[in-house]
Short mmCIF file of C-alpha atoms in Angstrom, two decimals:
data_model
loop_
_atom_site.label_atom_id
_atom_site.label_comp_id
_atom_site.label_asym_id
_atom_site.label_seq_id
_atom_site.Cartn_x
_atom_site.Cartn_y
_atom_site.Cartn_z
CA MET A 48 45.99 -9.31 16.12
CA CYS A 49 46.03 -13.07 15.63
CA SER A 50 45.83 -15.49 12.74
CA GLN A 51 42.69 -17.63 12.48
CA ASP A 52 44.23 -20.32 14.74
CA GLY A 53 44.92 -17.85 17.24
CA CYS A 54 48.84 -17.55 16.56
CA PRO A 55 49.61 -13.77 17.49
CA VAL A 56 50.94 -11.80 14.38
CA ALA A 57 51.07 -8.12 15.74
CA ILE A 58 50.45 -5.92 18.57
CA GLU A 59 50.29 -2.47 19.30
CA VAL A 60 49.42 -0.02 22.34
CA PHE A 61 47.92 3.10 22.35
CA GLU A 62 48.38 6.03 24.71
CA GLY A 63 45.52 7.31 27.18
CA ASN A 64 42.20 5.34 27.92
CA VAL A 65 41.09 4.72 24.36
CA GLY A 66 38.16 2.46 23.18
CA ASP A 67 38.56 -0.45 21.29
CA PRO A 68 36.58 0.49 18.38
CA SER A 69 38.64 3.66 17.75
CA THR A 70 41.43 1.69 17.34
CA LEU A 71 40.16 -0.53 14.43
CA GLN A 72 41.43 2.03 11.48
CA THR A 73 45.01 1.76 12.36
CA GLN A 74 44.75 -2.14 12.14
CA ILE A 75 43.00 -1.93 8.99
CA ALA A 76 45.83 0.16 7.64
CA LYS A 77 48.51 -2.24 9.26
CA LEU A 78 46.78 -5.27 7.43
CA LYS A 79 46.83 -3.54 4.15
CA GLU A 80 50.40 -1.91 4.18
CA ARG A 81 52.73 -3.60 6.48
CA PHE A 82 51.38 -7.00 5.63
CA ASN A 83 50.84 -6.36 2.12
CA LEU A 84 47.39 -8.29 1.90
CA ASP A 85 44.94 -7.61 -0.85
CA ARG A 86 42.14 -9.81 0.67
CA VAL A 87 41.14 -9.29 4.19
CA VAL A 88 38.41 -10.66 6.51
CA LEU A 89 38.11 -8.54 9.48
CA VAL A 90 36.71 -10.63 12.09
CA GLY A 91 35.51 -8.98 15.48
CA ASP A 92 33.00 -9.23 18.17
CA ARG A 93 30.12 -6.73 18.42
CA GLY A 94 31.82 -4.21 20.63
CA MET A 95 34.91 -3.56 18.14
CA ILE A 96 32.97 -4.01 14.89
CA THR A 97 30.30 -1.48 15.41
CA GLU A 98 28.01 -0.12 12.84
CA ALA A 99 29.89 3.15 12.79
CA ARG A 100 33.19 1.43 12.35
CA ILE A 101 31.65 -0.53 9.55
CA ARG A 102 30.40 2.53 7.75
CA GLU A 103 33.49 4.88 8.47
CA SER A 104 36.14 2.63 8.54
CA VAL A 105 35.59 -1.04 7.08
CA LYS A 106 33.73 -0.35 4.24
CA PRO A 107 35.99 2.51 2.89
CA ALA A 108 38.81 0.03 3.08
CA ASP A 109 37.12 -2.34 0.91
CA LEU A 110 37.58 -4.98 3.39
CA ASP A 111 35.38 -8.01 4.13
CA PHE A 112 34.03 -8.31 7.66
CA ILE A 113 32.48 -10.92 9.95
CA THR A 114 30.76 -9.58 13.04
CA ALA A 115 27.38 -10.20 15.24
CA LEU A 116 24.45 -7.94 15.83
CA ARG A 117 23.58 -6.69 19.13
CA ALA A 118 20.19 -7.45 20.99
CA PRO A 119 18.32 -4.73 20.12
CA ALA A 120 18.94 -5.15 16.08
CA ILE A 121 17.66 -8.82 16.69
CA ARG A 122 14.79 -7.75 17.90
CA LYS A 123 14.23 -5.16 15.01
CA LEU A 124 14.61 -8.07 12.83
CA VAL A 125 11.67 -9.79 14.87
CA ASP A 126 9.19 -7.09 14.90
CA ALA A 127 9.77 -6.36 11.14
CA GLY A 128 9.19 -10.31 10.63
CA GLU A 129 12.24 -10.80 8.93
CA LEU A 130 13.31 -13.46 11.53
CA GLN A 131 11.18 -15.76 12.67
CA PRO A 132 12.12 -17.92 15.91
CA SER A 133 9.88 -20.70 14.22
CA LEU A 134 12.80 -21.13 11.83
CA PHE A 135 14.38 -23.03 14.30
CA ASP A 136 11.75 -25.71 15.17
CA THR A 137 13.71 -28.39 13.12
CA ARG A 138 17.36 -26.79 12.75
CA ASP A 139 19.66 -24.52 14.45
CA LEU A 140 21.24 -22.45 11.58
CA ALA A 141 19.26 -20.40 8.77
CA GLU A 142 20.62 -17.58 6.42
CA ILE A 143 18.31 -14.64 5.84
CA THR A 144 18.62 -11.06 4.36
CA SER A 145 17.20 -7.65 5.55
CA LEU A 146 16.69 -4.46 3.87
CA ASP A 147 18.43 -2.78 6.73
CA TYR A 148 21.94 -4.49 5.63
CA PRO A 149 21.92 -4.37 1.82
CA GLY A 150 24.47 -6.66 0.14
CA GLU A 151 25.00 -8.18 3.27
CA ARG A 152 24.52 -12.01 4.66
CA LEU A 153 22.75 -12.53 8.04
CA VAL A 154 23.64 -15.85 9.66
CA VAL A 155 20.91 -16.71 12.45
CA CYS A 156 21.69 -19.33 14.95
CA ARG A 157 20.26 -20.83 18.06
CA ASN A 158 21.92 -22.85 20.62
CA PRO A 159 19.70 -24.82 23.04
CA LEU A 160 22.17 -25.05 25.62
CA LEU A 161 22.71 -21.16 25.58
CA ALA A 162 19.36 -20.80 25.49
CA ASP A 163 18.72 -22.89 28.79
CA GLU A 164 21.65 -20.94 30.44
CA ARG A 165 19.86 -17.49 29.80
CA ALA A 166 17.15 -18.49 30.99
CA ARG A 167 18.48 -19.75 34.15
CA LYS A 168 20.42 -16.84 34.83
CA ARG A 169 17.36 -14.45 33.88
CA ARG A 170 15.44 -16.24 36.58
CA GLU A 171 18.21 -16.25 39.44
CA LEU A 172 18.64 -12.49 38.37
CA LEU A 173 14.75 -11.51 38.36
CA GLY A 174 14.50 -13.85 41.87
CA ALA A 175 17.70 -11.98 43.30
CA THR A 176 16.34 -8.46 42.27
CA GLU A 177 12.85 -9.00 43.55
CA GLN A 178 13.87 -10.45 46.87
CA LYS A 179 16.15 -7.26 47.46
CA LEU A 180 13.06 -4.96 46.25
CA ARG A 181 10.57 -6.94 48.66
CA GLN A 182 13.00 -6.28 51.84
CA ILE A 183 13.15 -2.44 50.71
CA GLN A 184 9.37 -2.77 50.47
CA ALA A 185 8.99 -4.46 53.85
CA ARG A 186 11.05 -1.25 55.42
CA VAL A 187 8.87 1.47 53.61
CA ARG A 188 5.40 -0.65 55.07
CA ARG A 189 6.83 -1.36 58.39
CA THR A 190 5.05 0.24 61.71
CA LYS A 191 8.15 0.97 63.67
CA ARG A 192 10.82 3.29 62.17
CA PRO A 193 9.59 2.82 58.25
CA LEU A 194 11.65 4.39 55.44
CA ARG A 195 9.85 7.57 54.18
CA GLY A 196 10.68 9.97 51.45
CA ARG A 197 10.32 9.60 47.42
CA ASP A 198 13.92 10.12 47.31
CA ALA A 199 15.39 7.98 49.90
CA ILE A 200 13.04 5.17 48.82
CA GLY A 201 14.24 5.69 45.17
CA VAL A 202 18.02 5.73 46.06
CA ALA A 203 17.69 2.16 47.97
CA VAL A 204 15.55 0.95 44.99
CA GLY A 205 17.97 2.26 42.32
CA LYS A 206 21.08 0.41 44.06
CA ILE A 207 19.42 -2.76 43.84
CA ILE A 208 18.22 -2.21 40.18
CA ASN A 209 21.39 -1.13 38.95
CA ARG A 210 23.43 -3.87 40.38
CA TYR A 211 21.42 -6.64 38.66
CA LYS A 212 20.69 -4.82 35.68
CA MET A 213 16.98 -5.69 35.92
CA ALA A 214 15.19 -2.39 35.59
CA LYS A 215 13.70 -3.05 32.24
CA HIS A 216 12.06 -6.07 33.83
CA PHE A 217 10.11 -4.07 36.86
CA ASP A 218 7.68 -1.41 37.14
CA THR A 219 8.40 0.40 40.46
CA THR A 220 5.98 3.08 41.78
CA ILE A 221 7.33 5.26 44.43
CA THR A 222 5.66 7.82 46.76
CA ASP A 223 6.65 9.32 49.98
CA THR A 224 5.17 6.45 51.85
CA ASP A 225 5.07 3.29 49.82
CA LEU A 226 6.47 1.35 47.13
CA VAL A 227 4.70 -1.09 44.76
CA ILE A 228 6.72 -3.44 42.70
CA GLU A 229 5.31 -5.71 39.65
CA ARG A 230 7.10 -7.63 36.99
CA ARG A 231 7.01 -6.65 33.17
CA SER A 232 5.75 -9.57 31.82
CA LYS A 233 5.85 -8.58 28.12
CA PRO A 234 9.51 -7.63 28.20
CA ILE A 235 10.57 -10.77 29.89
CA ASP A 236 8.51 -12.77 27.46
CA ASP A 237 10.12 -10.90 24.60
CA GLU A 238 13.92 -11.48 25.73
CA ALA A 239 13.21 -15.12 26.54
CA SER A 240 11.74 -15.58 22.99
CA LEU A 241 15.55 -14.66 21.79
CA ASP A 242 16.86 -16.95 24.32
CA GLY A 243 20.13 -18.67 22.59
CA ILE A 244 19.75 -16.86 19.45
CA TYR A 245 22.54 -14.65 17.89
CA VAL A 246 22.94 -13.30 14.28
CA VAL A 247 26.27 -13.37 12.53
CA ARG A 248 26.48 -10.43 9.96
CA THR A 249 28.82 -10.40 7.30
CA ASN A 250 29.47 -9.14 3.59
CA VAL A 251 31.38 -12.42 2.54
CA THR A 252 29.95 -13.83 -0.31
CA ALA A 253 28.40 -17.53 -0.09
CA GLY A 254 30.96 -18.32 -2.86
CA LEU A 255 33.94 -17.90 -0.27
CA LEU A 256 32.20 -18.66 2.92
CA ASP A 257 29.21 -20.80 3.18
CA SER A 258 26.85 -19.91 6.48
CA SER A 259 28.72 -22.81 8.60
CA SER A 260 31.59 -21.19 7.73
CA VAL A 261 30.77 -17.99 8.51
CA VAL A 262 29.88 -18.85 12.03
CA ARG A 263 33.18 -21.17 12.45
CA ALA A 264 35.27 -17.75 11.50
CA TYR A 265 33.39 -15.92 14.25
CA LYS A 266 33.46 -18.63 16.90
CA ASP A 267 37.30 -18.60 16.18
CA LEU A 268 37.48 -15.30 18.10
CA SER A 269 37.94 -17.52 21.14
CA ASN A 270 41.47 -18.23 19.82
CA ALA A 271 42.52 -14.42 19.90
CA GLU A 272 40.56 -14.17 23.29
CA ARG A 273 42.46 -17.11 24.62
CA ALA A 274 45.78 -15.53 23.47
CA PHE A 275 44.83 -11.82 25.18
CA ARG A 276 43.77 -13.87 28.52
CA SER A 277 47.03 -15.69 28.30
CA LEU A 278 49.19 -12.52 27.74
CA LYS A 279 47.26 -10.56 30.52
CA THR A 280 46.96 -13.21 33.46
CA VAL A 281 47.49 -16.90 32.86
CA ASP A 282 51.08 -17.31 31.43
CA ILE A 283 52.82 -13.85 30.73
CA GLU A 284 51.15 -11.65 33.26
CA ILE A 285 52.20 -8.47 31.13
CA ARG A 286 51.02 -6.11 34.13
CA PRO A 287 52.39 -4.58 36.00
CA ILE A 288 54.20 -2.47 33.54
CA HIS A 289 56.66 -0.20 35.50
CA HIS A 290 57.87 1.88 32.73
CA ARG A 291 57.78 5.82 32.36
CA ARG A 292 59.01 6.28 28.70
CA ALA A 293 56.55 5.22 25.50
CA ARG A 294 59.46 3.06 23.97
CA ARG A 295 60.07 1.14 27.06
CA VAL A 296 56.35 0.20 27.36
CA ARG A 297 56.16 -0.64 23.48
CA ALA A 298 59.22 -3.05 24.12
CA HIS A 299 57.70 -4.37 27.34
CA VAL A 300 54.47 -5.42 25.72
CA LEU A 301 56.27 -6.52 22.43
CA LEU A 302 58.51 -8.95 24.49
CA CYS A 303 55.11 -10.26 26.05
CA MET A 304 53.79 -10.98 22.63
CA LEU A 305 56.92 -12.64 21.58
CA ALA A 306 56.93 -14.85 24.62
CA TYR A 307 53.16 -15.88 23.72
CA TYR A 308 54.39 -16.50 20.23
CA LEU A 309 56.64 -18.99 21.84
CA GLU A 310 54.15 -20.76 24.14
CA TRP A 311 51.64 -20.82 21.38
CA HIS A 312 53.93 -22.74 19.23
CA MET A 313 55.11 -24.93 22.23
CA ARG A 314 51.41 -26.01 23.12
CA GLN A 315 50.87 -27.27 19.42
CA ALA A 316 53.86 -29.48 19.76
CA LEU A 317 52.93 -30.49 23.18
CA LYS A 318 49.28 -31.21 22.83
CA PRO A 319 49.81 -35.20 22.85
CA ILE A 320 50.87 -34.94 26.76
CA LEU A 321 48.70 -32.03 27.71
CA PHE A 322 45.07 -32.00 28.20
CA ASP A 323 44.61 -29.90 25.00
CA ASP A 324 42.70 -31.93 22.46
CA HIS A 325 45.45 -33.15 19.88
CA ASP A 326 42.78 -34.99 17.79
CA LYS A 327 41.15 -31.95 16.13
CA PRO A 328 39.85 -33.49 13.16
CA ALA A 329 38.16 -36.37 14.98
CA ALA A 330 36.69 -33.69 17.39
CA ASP A 331 35.12 -31.68 14.44
CA ALA A 332 33.85 -34.83 12.79
CA ALA A 333 31.69 -35.56 16.36
CA ARG A 334 30.28 -32.14 16.48
CA ALA A 335 26.73 -32.66 15.05
CA SER A 336 26.59 -28.63 13.98
CA ILE A 337 28.72 -25.67 14.08
CA VAL A 338 26.23 -24.16 16.34
CA ALA A 339 26.60 -26.91 18.70
CA LYS A 340 29.05 -26.86 21.67
CA ALA A 341 32.48 -28.02 20.85
CA ALA A 342 32.87 -31.63 21.04
CA ARG A 343 36.19 -33.35 22.39
CA SER A 344 38.04 -36.35 20.57
CA GLU A 345 37.79 -39.65 22.02
CA ALA A 346 41.52 -39.45 22.68
CA ALA A 347 41.08 -36.15 24.35
CA LYS A 348 38.15 -37.93 26.68
CA ARG A 349 40.74 -40.68 27.38
CA LYS A 350 43.26 -38.33 28.51
CA VAL A 351 40.95 -36.35 30.91
CA ASN A 352 39.26 -39.45 32.45
CA THR A 353 42.51 -41.56 32.89
CA LYS A 354 45.13 -38.52 33.27
CA ARG A 355 47.28 -40.78 31.18
CA THR A 356 48.58 -40.58 27.73
CA ASP A 357 48.08 -43.49 25.39
CA ASP A 358 51.85 -44.14 25.87
CA ASP A 359 51.03 -44.22 29.82
CA LEU A 360 52.60 -41.06 30.53
CA PRO A 361 50.97 -38.63 33.05
CA VAL A 362 48.99 -35.82 31.26
CA HIS A 363 49.90 -32.27 32.01
CA SER A 364 48.47 -28.66 31.84
CA PHE A 365 50.99 -26.28 30.01
CA GLN A 366 51.67 -24.75 33.23
CA SER A 367 52.52 -27.81 35.36
CA LEU A 368 54.65 -29.43 32.52
CA ILE A 369 56.78 -25.92 32.52
CA ALA A 370 57.42 -26.43 36.08
CA ASP A 371 58.20 -30.16 35.66
CA LEU A 372 60.74 -29.43 32.71
CA ALA A 373 62.32 -26.36 34.92
CA THR A 374 63.67 -29.17 37.44
CA PHE A 375 66.17 -30.14 34.43
CA THR A 376 69.09 -28.05 34.86
CA ARG A 377 72.65 -27.18 33.40
CA ASN A 378 75.45 -27.76 36.32
CA THR A 379 78.57 -26.65 36.03
CA MET A 380 80.87 -28.98 38.44
CA ALA A 381 84.51 -27.62 39.31
CA MET A 382 87.14 -30.03 40.71
CA GLY A 383 90.23 -28.34 41.10
CA ASP A 384 91.28 -26.61 38.15
CA SER A 385 88.92 -28.43 36.39
CA SER A 386 85.20 -28.32 35.33
CA PHE A 387 82.97 -30.11 33.64
CA LEU A 388 78.97 -30.04 32.77
CA LEU A 389 76.51 -32.45 34.38
CA TYR A 390 73.11 -32.99 33.43
CA PRO A 391 70.18 -34.76 35.27
CA LYS A 392 68.59 -37.94 33.79
CA LEU A 393 65.50 -36.73 31.92
CA THR A 394 62.36 -38.39 33.30
CA PRO A 395 60.14 -40.20 30.81
CA ILE A 396 57.69 -37.10 30.33
CA GLN A 397 60.79 -34.77 30.25
CA ALA A 398 62.08 -36.93 27.27
CA ARG A 399 58.93 -37.01 25.64
CA ALA A 400 58.55 -33.40 25.84
CA PHE A 401 62.28 -32.46 24.23
CA GLN A 402 61.02 -35.12 21.56
CA LEU A 403 57.69 -33.32 20.56
CA LEU A 404 59.65 -29.94 20.80
CA ASP A 405 62.46 -31.50 18.52
CA VAL A 406 64.96 -30.25 21.23
CA LYS A 407 68.17 -32.14 21.98
CA ALA A 408 69.17 -32.29 25.61
CA ASN A 409 73.02 -32.08 25.48
CA LEU A 410 73.31 -34.86 27.91
#
């Protein structure tokens, strides 16, 4: 669990192969009891805060929530005439209501860049699927050692369809001696009409969060996802966990979370010499809309382009800066019966890092 800006506040492990949605109830109890919070807005993706979890866990706990609708639910809104793609002819965000979601707000967004990306991916997947299916068709129709049998042809087709997840976009007619392939234009067109559109669902009142703030809160999930990714692979590398007792597994995971807690605060302090954007207010001001792709501040762009900070120091990633700081060592020198401590001279970037971290090197 993370705060709004991605700082970790709690972690928990569950025994066995447990699905994410089933863990939600315990986290709600933790928020209400351990942290003694009266007002909680629970933000989760569509796989975590499902319709069942909202009905069975979130609403009975009297919690506010922000999540998103799945594609079939969005299609249902369109078919019912409650969501009209023409809304986005002149804007990228609109708020609607639906009888299926009483007392809730639906904030509909359309991101043109996301629409282009989804269209490109669909074209590539459709093309790859059709090419592979045509190869199977050629095997079936060749004169020498053709592929025969409805079952054998069906197995070959199934492997391709399942690999690219494109079964809904093709009609395949299989007999013992032939395979006919056709694209289904209507499902393809229907899916394309919703490219770039997503719907954020919430019961938070407009007086507390306006439409843009609701979308921003949902997008801030990327902070929690970044924390989880760093914990798993990038920096902390929580796995493998070589423990047999449950309490030792929990201790291992807790130490990893504390390590990320330290890393998070270090990153905030070290932003001026990292590639991270250290001027977020300017970046937010440069963003045309909350739906648009996040912009970088001019200061961050200068760092990326020149690989130097404004005070002419080399810019680092967090990992490379830690490696640089690791060369600063504390050495105990022995001369006969006497000994003394010897520290190397700080490089300019090391001195700046210690200054930003408010750490005094014992020179």
